[in-house]
């Protein structure tokens, strides 16, 4: 009986360690479908990964549609217009070697910097507003998003999680909690 009481510290600590890791697994993968009690949806069902898969697909579709809409918007406050302005400004800032050419008048240097920055600006503008949407249409990006939705199986992610993450995290946490329990047991034995 003397040795059984202190061993309870190790068992209880390892049990808590197991419960922490298992709670993470439950949060991520269990249950796989929406659950209801008395026709009321239970929060956190389906599990986190199952919910985020549909969220991810919706987010990708929204981002693609927003990008296509931004390519048609010529306003200065659109996202693509801001990117183009950043490219213009970065190009302007990168052409600092022109300032070192003192034999060229300042107005000509500024005009050359402006000309080069404008060329880069126009190339980026044509690339972002015409070429990228052309590629999205030609290669039917929306079909690939639908294919990703069908092929992205959470069960495969769950299998890899169990095989490569859960097992090793569980062993590490159990080892740490074993040492904590052992320390608690030794303190208990020293005090008693």
mmCIF file with all atom_site columns, N, CA, C and O in Angstrom, residues 20-44:
data_model
loop_
_atom_site.group_PDB
_atom_site.id
_atom_site.type_symbol
_atom_site.label_atom_id
_atom_site.label_alt_id
_atom_site.label_comp_id
_atom_site.label_asym_id
_atom_site.label_entity_id
_atom_site.label_seq_id
_atom_site.pdbx_PDB_ins_code
_atom_site.Cartn_x
_atom_site.Cartn_y
_atom_site.Cartn_z
_atom_site.occupancy
_atom_site.B_iso_or_equiv
_atom_site.pdbx_formal_charge
_atom_site.auth_seq_id
_atom_site.auth_comp_id
_atom_site.auth_asym_id
_atom_site.auth_atom_id
_atom_site.pdbx_PDB_model_num
ATOM 1   N N  . UNK A 1 20 ? -5.057  15.639 -22.740 1.00 0.00 ? 20 UNK A N  1
ATOM 2   C CA . UNK A 1 20 ? -4.754  16.866 -23.473 1.00 0.00 ? 20 UNK A CA 1
ATOM 3   C C  . UNK A 1 20 ? -4.595  16.582 -24.957 1.00 0.00 ? 20 UNK A C  1
ATOM 4   O O  . UNK A 1 20 ? -5.185  17.246 -25.807 1.00 0.00 ? 20 UNK A O  1
ATOM 5   N N  . UNK A 1 21 ? -3.778  15.589 -25.262 1.00 0.00 ? 21 UNK A N  1
ATOM 6   C CA . UNK A 1 21 ? -3.498  15.285 -26.668 1.00 0.00 ? 21 UNK A CA 1
ATOM 7   C C  . UNK A 1 21 ? -4.736  14.721 -27.360 1.00 0.00 ? 21 UNK A C  1
ATOM 8   O O  . UNK A 1 21 ? -5.042  15.076 -28.493 1.00 0.00 ? 21 UNK A O  1
ATOM 9   N N  . UNK A 1 22 ? -5.476  13.885 -26.663 1.00 0.00 ? 22 UNK A N  1
ATOM 10  C CA . UNK A 1 22 ? -6.683  13.324 -27.260 1.00 0.00 ? 22 UNK A CA 1
ATOM 11  C C  . UNK A 1 22 ? -7.748  14.399 -27.475 1.00 0.00 ? 22 UNK A C  1
ATOM 12  O O  . UNK A 1 22 ? -8.502  14.351 -28.444 1.00 0.00 ? 22 UNK A O  1
ATOM 13  N N  . UNK A 1 23 ? -7.807  15.383 -26.582 1.00 0.00 ? 23 UNK A N  1
ATOM 14  C CA . UNK A 1 23 ? -8.756  16.495 -26.760 1.00 0.00 ? 23 UNK A CA 1
ATOM 15  C C  . UNK A 1 23 ? -8.426  17.284 -28.027 1.00 0.00 ? 23 UNK A C  1
ATOM 16  O O  . UNK A 1 23 ? -9.327  17.726 -28.749 1.00 0.00 ? 23 UNK A O  1
ATOM 17  N N  . UNK A 1 24 ? -7.148  17.446 -28.320 1.00 0.00 ? 24 UNK A N  1
ATOM 18  C CA . UNK A 1 24 ? -6.759  18.121 -29.569 1.00 0.00 ? 24 UNK A CA 1
ATOM 19  C C  . UNK A 1 24 ? -7.215  17.307 -30.768 1.00 0.00 ? 24 UNK A C  1
ATOM 20  O O  . UNK A 1 24 ? -7.742  17.852 -31.744 1.00 0.00 ? 24 UNK A O  1
ATOM 21  N N  . UNK A 1 25 ? -7.034  15.995 -30.705 1.00 0.00 ? 25 UNK A N  1
ATOM 22  C CA . UNK A 1 25 ? -7.470  15.139 -31.809 1.00 0.00 ? 25 UNK A CA 1
ATOM 23  C C  . UNK A 1 25 ? -8.983  15.225 -31.989 1.00 0.00 ? 25 UNK A C  1
ATOM 24  O O  . UNK A 1 25 ? -9.478  15.305 -33.111 1.00 0.00 ? 25 UNK A O  1
ATOM 25  N N  . UNK A 1 26 ? -9.722  15.213 -30.898 1.00 0.00 ? 26 UNK A N  1
ATOM 26  C CA . UNK A 1 26 ? -11.184 15.325 -30.978 1.00 0.00 ? 26 UNK A CA 1
ATOM 27  C C  . UNK A 1 26 ? -11.574 16.661 -31.582 1.00 0.00 ? 26 UNK A C  1
ATOM 28  O O  . UNK A 1 26 ? -12.439 16.736 -32.455 1.00 0.00 ? 26 UNK A O  1
ATOM 29  N N  . UNK A 1 27 ? -10.939 17.740 -31.135 1.00 0.00 ? 27 UNK A N  1
ATOM 30  C CA . UNK A 1 27 ? -11.248 19.064 -31.655 1.00 0.00 ? 27 UNK A CA 1
ATOM 31  C C  . UNK A 1 27 ? -11.004 19.142 -33.161 1.00 0.00 ? 27 UNK A C  1
ATOM 32  O O  . UNK A 1 27 ? -11.783 19.754 -33.888 1.00 0.00 ? 27 UNK A O  1
ATOM 33  N N  . UNK A 1 28 ? -9.945  18.513 -33.629 1.00 0.00 ? 28 UNK A N  1
ATOM 34  C CA . UNK A 1 28 ? -9.605  18.595 -35.051 1.00 0.00 ? 28 UNK A CA 1
ATOM 35  C C  . UNK A 1 28 ? -10.442 17.678 -35.935 1.00 0.00 ? 28 UNK A C  1
ATOM 36  O O  . UNK A 1 28 ? -10.822 18.071 -37.038 1.00 0.00 ? 28 UNK A O  1
ATOM 37  N N  . UNK A 1 29 ? -10.751 16.460 -35.478 1.00 0.00 ? 29 UNK A N  1
ATOM 38  C CA . UNK A 1 29 ? -11.297 15.463 -36.395 1.00 0.00 ? 29 UNK A CA 1
ATOM 39  C C  . UNK A 1 29 ? -12.613 14.805 -35.987 1.00 0.00 ? 29 UNK A C  1
ATOM 40  O O  . UNK A 1 29 ? -13.194 14.077 -36.791 1.00 0.00 ? 29 UNK A O  1
ATOM 41  N N  . UNK A 1 30 ? -13.071 14.956 -34.763 1.00 0.00 ? 30 UNK A N  1
ATOM 42  C CA . UNK A 1 30 ? -14.258 14.225 -34.327 1.00 0.00 ? 30 UNK A CA 1
ATOM 43  C C  . UNK A 1 30 ? -15.318 15.223 -33.891 1.00 0.00 ? 30 UNK A C  1
ATOM 44  O O  . UNK A 1 30 ? -15.027 16.072 -33.062 1.00 0.00 ? 30 UNK A O  1
ATOM 45  N N  . UNK A 1 31 ? -16.516 15.201 -34.361 1.00 0.00 ? 31 UNK A N  1
ATOM 46  C CA . UNK A 1 31 ? -17.162 14.344 -35.357 1.00 0.00 ? 31 UNK A CA 1
ATOM 47  C C  . UNK A 1 31 ? -16.954 14.883 -36.769 1.00 0.00 ? 31 UNK A C  1
ATOM 48  O O  . UNK A 1 31 ? -16.612 16.038 -36.960 1.00 0.00 ? 31 UNK A O  1
ATOM 49  N N  . UNK A 1 32 ? -17.209 14.033 -37.733 1.00 0.00 ? 32 UNK A N  1
ATOM 50  C CA . UNK A 1 32 ? -16.994 14.418 -39.122 1.00 0.00 ? 32 UNK A CA 1
ATOM 51  C C  . UNK A 1 32 ? -18.228 15.058 -39.749 1.00 0.00 ? 32 UNK A C  1
ATOM 52  O O  . UNK A 1 32 ? -18.143 15.635 -40.819 1.00 0.00 ? 32 UNK A O  1
ATOM 53  N N  . UNK A 1 33 ? -19.363 14.964 -39.100 1.00 0.00 ? 33 UNK A N  1
ATOM 54  C CA . UNK A 1 33 ? -20.607 15.526 -39.649 1.00 0.00 ? 33 UNK A CA 1
ATOM 55  C C  . UNK A 1 33 ? -21.268 16.432 -38.614 1.00 0.00 ? 33 UNK A C  1
ATOM 56  O O  . UNK A 1 33 ? -20.995 16.343 -37.428 1.00 0.00 ? 33 UNK A O  1
ATOM 57  N N  . UNK A 1 34 ? -22.163 17.266 -39.098 1.00 0.00 ? 34 UNK A N  1
ATOM 58  C CA . UNK A 1 34 ? -22.902 18.178 -38.224 1.00 0.00 ? 34 UNK A CA 1
ATOM 59  C C  . UNK A 1 34 ? -23.848 17.363 -37.341 1.00 0.00 ? 34 UNK A C  1
ATOM 60  O O  . UNK A 1 34 ? -24.552 16.493 -37.820 1.00 0.00 ? 34 UNK A O  1
ATOM 61  N N  . UNK A 1 35 ? -23.843 17.656 -36.053 1.00 0.00 ? 35 UNK A N  1
ATOM 62  C CA . UNK A 1 35 ? -24.700 16.948 -35.105 1.00 0.00 ? 35 UNK A CA 1
ATOM 63  C C  . UNK A 1 35 ? -25.761 17.903 -34.571 1.00 0.00 ? 35 UNK A C  1
ATOM 64  O O  . UNK A 1 35 ? -25.528 19.102 -34.430 1.00 0.00 ? 35 UNK A O  1
ATOM 65  N N  . UNK A 1 36 ? -26.934 17.331 -34.256 1.00 0.00 ? 36 UNK A N  1
ATOM 66  C CA . UNK A 1 36 ? -28.040 18.120 -33.714 1.00 0.00 ? 36 UNK A CA 1
ATOM 67  C C  . UNK A 1 36 ? -28.651 17.400 -32.523 1.00 0.00 ? 36 UNK A C  1
ATOM 68  O O  . UNK A 1 36 ? -28.718 16.181 -32.495 1.00 0.00 ? 36 UNK A O  1
ATOM 69  N N  . UNK A 1 37 ? -29.104 18.216 -31.562 1.00 0.00 ? 37 UNK A N  1
ATOM 70  C CA . UNK A 1 37 ? -29.882 17.712 -30.431 1.00 0.00 ? 37 UNK A CA 1
ATOM 71  C C  . UNK A 1 37 ? -31.148 18.551 -30.387 1.00 0.00 ? 37 UNK A C  1
ATOM 72  O O  . UNK A 1 37 ? -31.084 19.775 -30.308 1.00 0.00 ? 37 UNK A O  1
ATOM 73  N N  . UNK A 1 38 ? -32.276 17.869 -30.452 1.00 0.00 ? 38 UNK A N  1
ATOM 74  C CA . UNK A 1 38 ? -33.579 18.544 -30.470 1.00 0.00 ? 38 UNK A CA 1
ATOM 75  C C  . UNK A 1 38 ? -33.635 19.604 -31.570 1.00 0.00 ? 38 UNK A C  1
ATOM 76  O O  . UNK A 1 38 ? -34.081 20.734 -31.366 1.00 0.00 ? 38 UNK A O  1
ATOM 77  N N  . UNK A 1 39 ? -33.146 19.237 -32.742 1.00 0.00 ? 39 UNK A N  1
ATOM 78  C CA . UNK A 1 39 ? -33.145 20.105 -33.926 1.00 0.00 ? 39 UNK A CA 1
ATOM 79  C C  . UNK A 1 39 ? -32.304 21.373 -33.745 1.00 0.00 ? 39 UNK A C  1
ATOM 80  O O  . UNK A 1 39 ? -32.423 22.306 -34.522 1.00 0.00 ? 39 UNK A O  1
ATOM 81  N N  . UNK A 1 40 ? -31.445 21.401 -32.757 1.00 0.00 ? 40 UNK A N  1
ATOM 82  C CA . UNK A 1 40 ? -30.529 22.530 -32.555 1.00 0.00 ? 40 UNK A CA 1
ATOM 83  C C  . UNK A 1 40 ? -29.115 22.054 -32.868 1.00 0.00 ? 40 UNK A C  1
ATOM 84  O O  . UNK A 1 40 ? -28.690 20.988 -32.403 1.00 0.00 ? 40 UNK A O  1
ATOM 85  N N  . UNK A 1 41 ? -28.406 22.854 -33.638 1.00 0.00 ? 41 UNK A N  1
ATOM 86  C CA . UNK A 1 41 ? -27.038 22.521 -34.025 1.00 0.00 ? 41 UNK A CA 1
ATOM 87  C C  . UNK A 1 41 ? -26.106 22.577 -32.811 1.00 0.00 ? 41 UNK A C  1
ATOM 88  O O  . UNK A 1 41 ? -26.128 23.540 -32.042 1.00 0.00 ? 41 UNK A O  1
ATOM 89  N N  . UNK A 1 42 ? -25.295 21.553 -32.649 1.00 0.00 ? 42 UNK A N  1
ATOM 90  C CA . UNK A 1 42 ? -24.316 21.501 -31.575 1.00 0.00 ? 42 UNK A CA 1
ATOM 91  C C  . UNK A 1 42 ? -23.080 22.291 -32.040 1.00 0.00 ? 42 UNK A C  1
ATOM 92  O O  . UNK A 1 42 ? -22.568 22.035 -33.129 1.00 0.00 ? 42 UNK A O  1
ATOM 93  N N  . UNK A 1 43 ? -22.615 23.239 -31.228 1.00 0.00 ? 43 UNK A N  1
ATOM 94  C CA . UNK A 1 43 ? -21.419 23.999 -31.626 1.00 0.00 ? 43 UNK A CA 1
ATOM 95  C C  . UNK A 1 43 ? -20.219 23.081 -31.831 1.00 0.00 ? 43 UNK A C  1
ATOM 96  O O  . UNK A 1 43 ? -20.110 22.027 -31.222 1.00 0.00 ? 43 UNK A O  1
ATOM 97  N N  . UNK A 1 44 ? -19.330 23.503 -32.676 1.00 0.00 ? 44 UNK A N  1
ATOM 98  C CA . UNK A 1 44 ? -18.084 22.802 -32.993 1.00 0.00 ? 44 UNK A CA 1
ATOM 99  C C  . UNK A 1 44 ? -18.319 21.458 -33.672 1.00 0.00 ? 44 UNK A C  1
ATOM 100 O O  . UNK A 1 44 ? -17.487 20.557 -33.577 1.00 0.00 ? 44 UNK A O  1
#
